[in-house]
Amino acid sequence: MFSGLSAFPLTPCKAGYVDEVSFEKLVVRLVEADVDSIGLMGSTGCYAYFTPQQRERIIQQAKSLAGTTPVIAGVGAISTQEVLQRVEQAQKLGVDALLLAPVSYHSLTHEEVFGLFEKVNRNSSIPICVYDNPGTTHFHFTPELYAELTSLSQVRSIKIPGTSTQLADAKREISELRQQLPADIALGISGDAYAKNGLLSGCAVWYSVCAGVFPVVAKRLAQAALSGESERAEAINRQLSPLWQLFTQYRGSLRVIAAAASIMGLTERDCLPRPIQPLPDSARNEVAKVLNELALR
């Protein structure tokens, strides 16, 4: 499960509600592309914005469509109590693993973050992926905290943010981190622009935004990098670099990938939960131009 390509789809909205028709299109697209897992309600899936009732329906629908494809569900929330409620709900609905980020309003200490994961570990019968996303949580994990968390029985993967855009630097950084962790802990790379280097440097899985809409090309990149075909992986990554540049230009990948999904006819034009707004027309036109130039389908 924690290997290969893990695709993170949007959770599209329409008039304040989850757009189940569009969501089905996205999930079916991933299943047909034979991704290795589906990352449900990650940051791209806007996990922080949905009620328990909405989350229940999202998980139910994803599980009904996923078939044998493993489903990993985000369970992050501000309070430990709400996290545990989400953990219980996700397990009852049959998800295969949990994705947990240390969400907070007040800054958390390392001890508090370990305590959160320890509590979830005691209440989970399924694997946990540690979700390190300082761009949204503003919490910065250390290698020492990673290592401490791997002592918990259900922690099986760590989703690390992008390292270096230089392959030699990425190899050194990931090698140093790998040496501090048990061999059976799956390191996963996130930040799509860093995926090629991460996978060529020893990460086992790409937790991908791009794959949530464009799973076929993302799978080609993942397979090339994981098999050590560095030149082929570099060529595919170079092809996708205009998309990565848009992610940087527009303050992250969410609004760009939402625009891409709507341009592809997979979602409504305005498909993000409020208060998040879609890209303005000028930016949307840039996204459309890149999709056309790259022949992304």
PDB file of C-alpha atoms in Angstrom, residues 82-294:
ATOM      1  CA  GLU A  82     -12.040  15.278  16.885  1.00  0.00           C
ATOM      2  CA  VAL A  83      -9.065  13.395  15.455  1.00  0.00           C
ATOM      3  CA  LEU A  84     -10.101  10.300  17.411  1.00  0.00           C
ATOM      4  CA  GLN A  85     -13.679  10.658  16.191  1.00  0.00           C
ATOM      5  CA  ARG A  86     -12.395  10.773  12.621  1.00  0.00           C
ATOM      6  CA  VAL A  87     -10.157   7.775  13.250  1.00  0.00           C
ATOM      7  CA  GLU A  88     -13.097   5.761  14.603  1.00  0.00           C
ATOM      8  CA  GLN A  89     -15.322   6.763  11.705  1.00  0.00           C
ATOM      9  CA  ALA A  90     -12.706   5.973   9.065  1.00  0.00           C
ATOM     10  CA  GLN A  91     -11.999   2.548  10.535  1.00  0.00           C
ATOM     11  CA  LYS A  92     -15.685   1.664  10.757  1.00  0.00           C
ATOM     12  CA  LEU A  93     -16.107   2.631   7.107  1.00  0.00           C
ATOM     13  CA  GLY A  94     -13.308   0.308   6.066  1.00  0.00           C
ATOM     14  CA  VAL A  95     -10.438   2.539   4.992  1.00  0.00           C
ATOM     15  CA  ASP A  96      -7.094   0.806   4.653  1.00  0.00           C
ATOM     16  CA  ALA A  97      -4.857   3.371   6.355  1.00  0.00           C
ATOM     17  CA  LEU A  98      -4.906   6.755   8.070  1.00  0.00           C
ATOM     18  CA  LEU A  99      -3.107   9.956   7.098  1.00  0.00           C
ATOM     19  CA  LEU A 100      -2.476  12.199  10.096  1.00  0.00           C
ATOM     20  CA  ALA A 101      -1.147  15.750  10.097  1.00  0.00           C
ATOM     21  CA  PRO A 102      -0.590  17.702  13.340  1.00  0.00           C
ATOM     22  CA  VAL A 103      -3.177  20.412  12.715  1.00  0.00           C
ATOM     23  CA  SER A 104      -3.281  23.226  15.250  1.00  0.00           C
ATOM     24  CA  TYR A 105      -4.233  26.814  15.980  1.00  0.00           C
ATOM     25  CA  HIS A 106      -1.626  27.304  18.704  1.00  0.00           C
ATOM     26  CA  SER A 107       1.854  26.094  17.797  1.00  0.00           C
ATOM     27  CA  LEU A 108       2.542  22.552  18.957  1.00  0.00           C
ATOM     28  CA  THR A 109       5.679  21.261  20.642  1.00  0.00           C
ATOM     29  CA  HIS A 110       7.376  18.056  19.560  1.00  0.00           C
ATOM     30  CA  GLU A 111       6.149  16.404  22.752  1.00  0.00           C
ATOM     31  CA  GLU A 112       2.573  17.388  21.966  1.00  0.00           C
ATOM     32  CA  VAL A 113       2.806  16.035  18.431  1.00  0.00           C
ATOM     33  CA  PHE A 114       4.225  12.743  19.669  1.00  0.00           C
ATOM     34  CA  GLY A 115       1.415  12.582  22.226  1.00  0.00           C
ATOM     35  CA  LEU A 116      -1.159  13.045  19.465  1.00  0.00           C
ATOM     36  CA  PHE A 117       0.277  10.222  17.383  1.00  0.00           C
ATOM     37  CA  GLU A 118       0.647   8.004  20.440  1.00  0.00           C
ATOM     38  CA  LYS A 119      -3.036   8.499  21.261  1.00  0.00           C
ATOM     39  CA  VAL A 120      -4.104   7.737  17.697  1.00  0.00           C
ATOM     40  CA  ASN A 121      -1.812   4.709  17.610  1.00  0.00           C
ATOM     41  CA  ARG A 122      -3.570   3.278  20.669  1.00  0.00           C
ATOM     42  CA  ASN A 123      -6.939   3.745  18.990  1.00  0.00           C
ATOM     43  CA  SER A 124      -6.047   2.475  15.538  1.00  0.00           C
ATOM     44  CA  SER A 125      -6.096  -1.052  14.185  1.00  0.00           C
ATOM     45  CA  ILE A 126      -4.851   0.028  10.751  1.00  0.00           C
ATOM     46  CA  PRO A 127      -1.583   1.590   9.528  1.00  0.00           C
ATOM     47  CA  ILE A 128      -0.834   5.280   9.976  1.00  0.00           C
ATOM     48  CA  CYS A 129       1.058   7.570   7.630  1.00  0.00           C
ATOM     49  CA  VAL A 130       2.728  10.560   9.293  1.00  0.00           C
ATOM     50  CA  TYR A 131       1.815  13.615   7.233  1.00  0.00           C
ATOM     51  CA  ASP A 132       4.528  16.286   7.325  1.00  0.00           C
ATOM     52  CA  ASN A 133       3.154  19.368   5.581  1.00  0.00           C
ATOM     53  CA  PRO A 134       4.636  22.506   7.147  1.00  0.00           C
ATOM     54  CA  GLY A 135       3.009  24.656   4.471  1.00  0.00           C
ATOM     55  CA  THR A 136      -0.413  24.023   6.009  1.00  0.00           C
ATOM     56  CA  THR A 137       0.294  22.974   9.606  1.00  0.00           C
ATOM     57  CA  HIS A 138       3.284  25.288  10.205  1.00  0.00           C
ATOM     58  CA  PHE A 139       4.822  22.483  12.236  1.00  0.00           C
ATOM     59  CA  HIS A 140       8.324  21.332  11.359  1.00  0.00           C
ATOM     60  CA  PHE A 141       9.217  17.727  12.064  1.00  0.00           C
ATOM     61  CA  THR A 142      12.804  16.814  12.869  1.00  0.00           C
ATOM     62  CA  PRO A 143      14.522  13.551  11.927  1.00  0.00           C
ATOM     63  CA  GLU A 144      14.599  12.762  15.638  1.00  0.00           C
ATOM     64  CA  LEU A 145      10.821  13.114  15.915  1.00  0.00           C
ATOM     65  CA  TYR A 146      10.350  10.977  12.807  1.00  0.00           C
ATOM     66  CA  ALA A 147      12.452   8.289  14.453  1.00  0.00           C
ATOM     67  CA  GLU A 148      10.519   8.553  17.706  1.00  0.00           C
ATOM     68  CA  LEU A 149       7.205   8.205  15.882  1.00  0.00           C
ATOM     69  CA  THR A 150       8.356   5.033  14.141  1.00  0.00           C
ATOM     70  CA  SER A 151       8.458   3.348  17.547  1.00  0.00           C
ATOM     71  CA  LEU A 152       4.641   3.386  17.426  1.00  0.00           C
ATOM     72  CA  SER A 153       3.328   0.087  16.139  1.00  0.00           C
ATOM     73  CA  GLN A 154       0.902   1.421  13.522  1.00  0.00           C
ATOM     74  CA  VAL A 155       3.170   4.086  12.022  1.00  0.00           C
ATOM     75  CA  ARG A 156       4.245   2.549   8.709  1.00  0.00           C
ATOM     76  CA  SER A 157       4.986   5.488   6.431  1.00  0.00           C
ATOM     77  CA  ILE A 158       6.172   9.085   6.580  1.00  0.00           C
ATOM     78  CA  LYS A 159       5.041  11.566   3.948  1.00  0.00           C
ATOM     79  CA  ILE A 160       7.911  14.025   3.758  1.00  0.00           C
ATOM     80  CA  PRO A 161       7.871  17.409   2.037  1.00  0.00           C
ATOM     81  CA  GLY A 162      10.062  17.994  -0.982  1.00  0.00           C
ATOM     82  CA  THR A 163      13.783  18.087  -0.383  1.00  0.00           C
ATOM     83  CA  SER A 164      16.166  19.488  -2.977  1.00  0.00           C
ATOM     84  CA  THR A 165      15.685  20.150  -6.671  1.00  0.00           C
ATOM     85  CA  GLN A 166      19.256  18.911  -7.129  1.00  0.00           C
ATOM     86  CA  LEU A 167      19.412  15.126  -7.356  1.00  0.00           C
ATOM     87  CA  ALA A 168      22.760  14.790  -5.579  1.00  0.00           C
ATOM     88  CA  ASP A 169      21.516  16.863  -2.641  1.00  0.00           C
ATOM     89  CA  ALA A 170      18.239  14.943  -2.487  1.00  0.00           C
ATOM     90  CA  LYS A 171      20.098  11.630  -2.436  1.00  0.00           C
ATOM     91  CA  ARG A 172      22.289  12.795   0.426  1.00  0.00           C
ATOM     92  CA  GLU A 173      19.402  14.190   2.474  1.00  0.00           C
ATOM     93  CA  ILE A 174      17.159  11.164   2.027  1.00  0.00           C
ATOM     94  CA  SER A 175      20.030   8.762   2.667  1.00  0.00           C
ATOM     95  CA  GLU A 176      20.812  10.525   5.942  1.00  0.00           C
ATOM     96  CA  LEU A 177      17.150  10.380   6.963  1.00  0.00           C
ATOM     97  CA  ARG A 178      16.805   6.754   5.884  1.00  0.00           C
ATOM     98  CA  GLN A 179      19.691   5.777   8.166  1.00  0.00           C
ATOM     99  CA  GLN A 180      17.782   7.085  11.197  1.00  0.00           C
ATOM    100  CA  LEU A 181      14.609   5.097  10.493  1.00  0.00           C
ATOM    101  CA  PRO A 182      13.713   1.397  10.569  1.00  0.00           C
ATOM    102  CA  ALA A 183      14.114  -0.279   7.197  1.00  0.00           C
ATOM    103  CA  ASP A 184      10.429  -1.240   7.044  1.00  0.00           C
ATOM    104  CA  ILE A 185       9.166   2.350   7.274  1.00  0.00           C
ATOM    105  CA  ALA A 186       8.102   3.558   3.830  1.00  0.00           C
ATOM    106  CA  LEU A 187       9.341   7.038   3.014  1.00  0.00           C
ATOM    107  CA  GLY A 188       7.001   8.923   0.715  1.00  0.00           C
ATOM    108  CA  ILE A 189       7.749  12.110  -1.179  1.00  0.00           C
ATOM    109  CA  SER A 190       5.253  14.936  -1.622  1.00  0.00           C
ATOM    110  CA  GLY A 191       5.489  18.217  -3.453  1.00  0.00           C
ATOM    111  CA  ASP A 192       5.166  17.094  -7.060  1.00  0.00           C
ATOM    112  CA  ALA A 193       8.141  19.079  -8.339  1.00  0.00           C
ATOM    113  CA  TYR A 194      10.349  17.051  -5.974  1.00  0.00           C
ATOM    114  CA  ALA A 195       8.890  13.640  -6.772  1.00  0.00           C
ATOM    115  CA  LYS A 196      11.399  12.610  -9.406  1.00  0.00           C
ATOM    116  CA  ASN A 197      14.379  13.292  -7.160  1.00  0.00           C
ATOM    117  CA  GLY A 198      12.692  11.759  -4.131  1.00  0.00           C
ATOM    118  CA  LEU A 199      11.894   8.506  -5.900  1.00  0.00           C
ATOM    119  CA  LEU A 200      15.335   8.283  -7.479  1.00  0.00           C
ATOM    120  CA  SER A 201      16.829   8.839  -4.015  1.00  0.00           C
ATOM    121  CA  GLY A 202      15.119   6.008  -2.176  1.00  0.00           C
ATOM    122  CA  CYS A 203      11.555   7.079  -1.412  1.00  0.00           C
ATOM    123  CA  ALA A 204       9.124   4.208  -1.929  1.00  0.00           C
ATOM    124  CA  VAL A 205       5.976   6.147  -2.760  1.00  0.00           C
ATOM    125  CA  TRP A 206       4.942   9.403  -4.383  1.00  0.00           C
ATOM    126  CA  TYR A 207       2.029  11.065  -2.594  1.00  0.00           C
ATOM    127  CA  SER A 208       0.860  13.048  -5.595  1.00  0.00           C
ATOM    128  CA  VAL A 209      -1.436  15.997  -6.284  1.00  0.00           C
ATOM    129  CA  CYS A 210      -0.972  15.765 -10.045  1.00  0.00           C
ATOM    130  CA  ALA A 211      -2.015  12.111 -10.039  1.00  0.00           C
ATOM    131  CA  GLY A 212      -5.410  13.067  -8.632  1.00  0.00           C
ATOM    132  CA  VAL A 213      -6.321  14.481 -12.056  1.00  0.00           C
ATOM    133  CA  PHE A 214      -3.604  13.137 -14.373  1.00  0.00           C
ATOM    134  CA  PRO A 215      -2.850   9.646 -13.058  1.00  0.00           C
ATOM    135  CA  VAL A 216      -1.514   8.195 -16.309  1.00  0.00           C
ATOM    136  CA  VAL A 217       1.391  10.599 -16.779  1.00  0.00           C
ATOM    137  CA  ALA A 218       2.087  10.604 -13.035  1.00  0.00           C
ATOM    138  CA  LYS A 219       2.281   6.821 -13.093  1.00  0.00           C
ATOM    139  CA  ARG A 220       4.764   6.934 -15.973  1.00  0.00           C
ATOM    140  CA  LEU A 221       6.986   9.264 -13.959  1.00  0.00           C
ATOM    141  CA  ALA A 222       6.693   7.153 -10.807  1.00  0.00           C
ATOM    142  CA  GLN A 223       7.458   3.910 -12.614  1.00  0.00           C
ATOM    143  CA  ALA A 224      10.475   5.368 -14.397  1.00  0.00           C
ATOM    144  CA  ALA A 225      11.957   6.839 -11.228  1.00  0.00           C
ATOM    145  CA  LEU A 226      11.268   3.802  -9.052  1.00  0.00           C
ATOM    146  CA  SER A 227      12.898   1.510 -11.603  1.00  0.00           C
ATOM    147  CA  GLY A 228      15.989   3.721 -11.705  1.00  0.00           C
ATOM    148  CA  GLU A 229      15.425   4.975 -15.261  1.00  0.00           C
ATOM    149  CA  SER A 230      16.772   8.404 -14.420  1.00  0.00           C
ATOM    150  CA  GLU A 231      16.913   9.771 -17.968  1.00  0.00           C
ATOM    151  CA  ARG A 232      13.328   8.757 -18.720  1.00  0.00           C
ATOM    152  CA  ALA A 233      12.152  10.115 -15.369  1.00  0.00           C
ATOM    153  CA  GLU A 234      13.990  13.368 -16.027  1.00  0.00           C
ATOM    154  CA  ALA A 235      12.347  13.706 -19.437  1.00  0.00           C
ATOM    155  CA  ILE A 236       8.850  13.217 -18.036  1.00  0.00           C
ATOM    156  CA  ASN A 237       9.553  15.570 -15.151  1.00  0.00           C
ATOM    157  CA  ARG A 238      10.863  18.200 -17.569  1.00  0.00           C
ATOM    158  CA  GLN A 239       7.669  17.857 -19.592  1.00  0.00           C
ATOM    159  CA  LEU A 240       5.604  18.513 -16.461  1.00  0.00           C
ATOM    160  CA  SER A 241       7.717  21.402 -15.180  1.00  0.00           C
ATOM    161  CA  PRO A 242       5.329  24.105 -16.493  1.00  0.00           C
ATOM    162  CA  LEU A 243       2.648  22.573 -14.270  1.00  0.00           C
ATOM    163  CA  TRP A 244       5.019  22.578 -11.297  1.00  0.00           C
ATOM    164  CA  GLN A 245       5.762  26.242 -12.023  1.00  0.00           C
ATOM    165  CA  LEU A 246       2.056  27.049 -11.862  1.00  0.00           C
ATOM    166  CA  PHE A 247       1.868  25.341  -8.461  1.00  0.00           C
ATOM    167  CA  THR A 248       4.569  27.701  -7.215  1.00  0.00           C
ATOM    168  CA  GLN A 249       3.148  30.763  -8.920  1.00  0.00           C
ATOM    169  CA  TYR A 250      -0.326  30.396  -7.419  1.00  0.00           C
ATOM    170  CA  ARG A 251       0.553  29.727  -3.778  1.00  0.00           C
ATOM    171  CA  GLY A 252       0.358  25.975  -3.926  1.00  0.00           C
ATOM    172  CA  SER A 253      -1.163  23.267  -6.042  1.00  0.00           C
ATOM    173  CA  LEU A 254      -4.787  23.284  -4.852  1.00  0.00           C
ATOM    174  CA  ARG A 255      -6.291  26.085  -6.940  1.00  0.00           C
ATOM    175  CA  VAL A 256      -4.280  25.080  -9.995  1.00  0.00           C
ATOM    176  CA  ILE A 257      -5.291  21.423  -9.894  1.00  0.00           C
ATOM    177  CA  ALA A 258      -8.915  22.447  -9.242  1.00  0.00           C
ATOM    178  CA  ALA A 259      -8.790  24.658 -12.330  1.00  0.00           C
ATOM    179  CA  ALA A 260      -7.262  21.794 -14.301  1.00  0.00           C
ATOM    180  CA  ALA A 261     -10.006  19.408 -13.202  1.00  0.00           C
ATOM    181  CA  SER A 262     -12.709  21.845 -14.257  1.00  0.00           C
ATOM    182  CA  ILE A 263     -11.022  22.555 -17.602  1.00  0.00           C
ATOM    183  CA  MET A 264     -10.964  18.797 -18.176  1.00  0.00           C
ATOM    184  CA  GLY A 265     -14.709  18.662 -17.519  1.00  0.00           C
ATOM    185  CA  LEU A 266     -14.266  16.561 -14.388  1.00  0.00           C
ATOM    186  CA  THR A 267     -15.675  19.142 -11.962  1.00  0.00           C
ATOM    187  CA  GLU A 268     -17.621  22.368 -11.923  1.00  0.00           C
ATOM    188  CA  ARG A 269     -15.635  25.544 -12.581  1.00  0.00           C
ATOM    189  CA  ASP A 270     -16.061  26.597  -8.939  1.00  0.00           C
ATOM    190  CA  CYS A 271     -15.396  23.376  -7.035  1.00  0.00           C
ATOM    191  CA  LEU A 272     -13.543  24.406  -3.861  1.00  0.00           C
ATOM    192  CA  PRO A 273     -15.010  24.711  -0.359  1.00  0.00           C
ATOM    193  CA  ARG A 274     -15.422  28.243   0.932  1.00  0.00           C
ATOM    194  CA  PRO A 275     -13.711  30.439   1.821  1.00  0.00           C
ATOM    195  CA  ILE A 276     -11.284  29.136  -0.848  1.00  0.00           C
ATOM    196  CA  GLN A 277     -11.930  30.751  -4.215  1.00  0.00           C
ATOM    197  CA  PRO A 278     -11.110  29.412  -7.682  1.00  0.00           C
ATOM    198  CA  LEU A 279      -8.402  31.032  -9.756  1.00  0.00           C
ATOM    199  CA  PRO A 280      -9.386  34.209 -11.609  1.00  0.00           C
ATOM    200  CA  ASP A 281      -9.980  33.986 -15.349  1.00  0.00           C
ATOM    201  CA  SER A 282      -6.495  35.191 -16.283  1.00  0.00           C
ATOM    202  CA  ALA A 283      -4.837  32.479 -14.200  1.00  0.00           C
ATOM    203  CA  ARG A 284      -7.303  29.846 -15.371  1.00  0.00           C
ATOM    204  CA  ASN A 285      -6.362  30.705 -18.945  1.00  0.00           C
ATOM    205  CA  GLU A 286      -2.707  30.108 -18.054  1.00  0.00           C
ATOM    206  CA  VAL A 287      -3.602  26.683 -16.698  1.00  0.00           C
ATOM    207  CA  ALA A 288      -5.587  25.870 -19.842  1.00  0.00           C
ATOM    208  CA  LYS A 289      -2.641  26.928 -21.998  1.00  0.00           C
ATOM    209  CA  VAL A 290      -0.235  24.662 -20.097  1.00  0.00           C
ATOM    210  CA  LEU A 291      -2.614  21.686 -20.274  1.00  0.00           C
ATOM    211  CA  ASN A 292      -2.944  22.191 -24.016  1.00  0.00           C
ATOM    212  CA  GLU A 293       0.799  22.588 -24.581  1.00  0.00           C
ATOM    213  CA  LEU A 294       1.561  19.466 -22.555  1.00  0.00           C
TER     214      LEU A 294
END
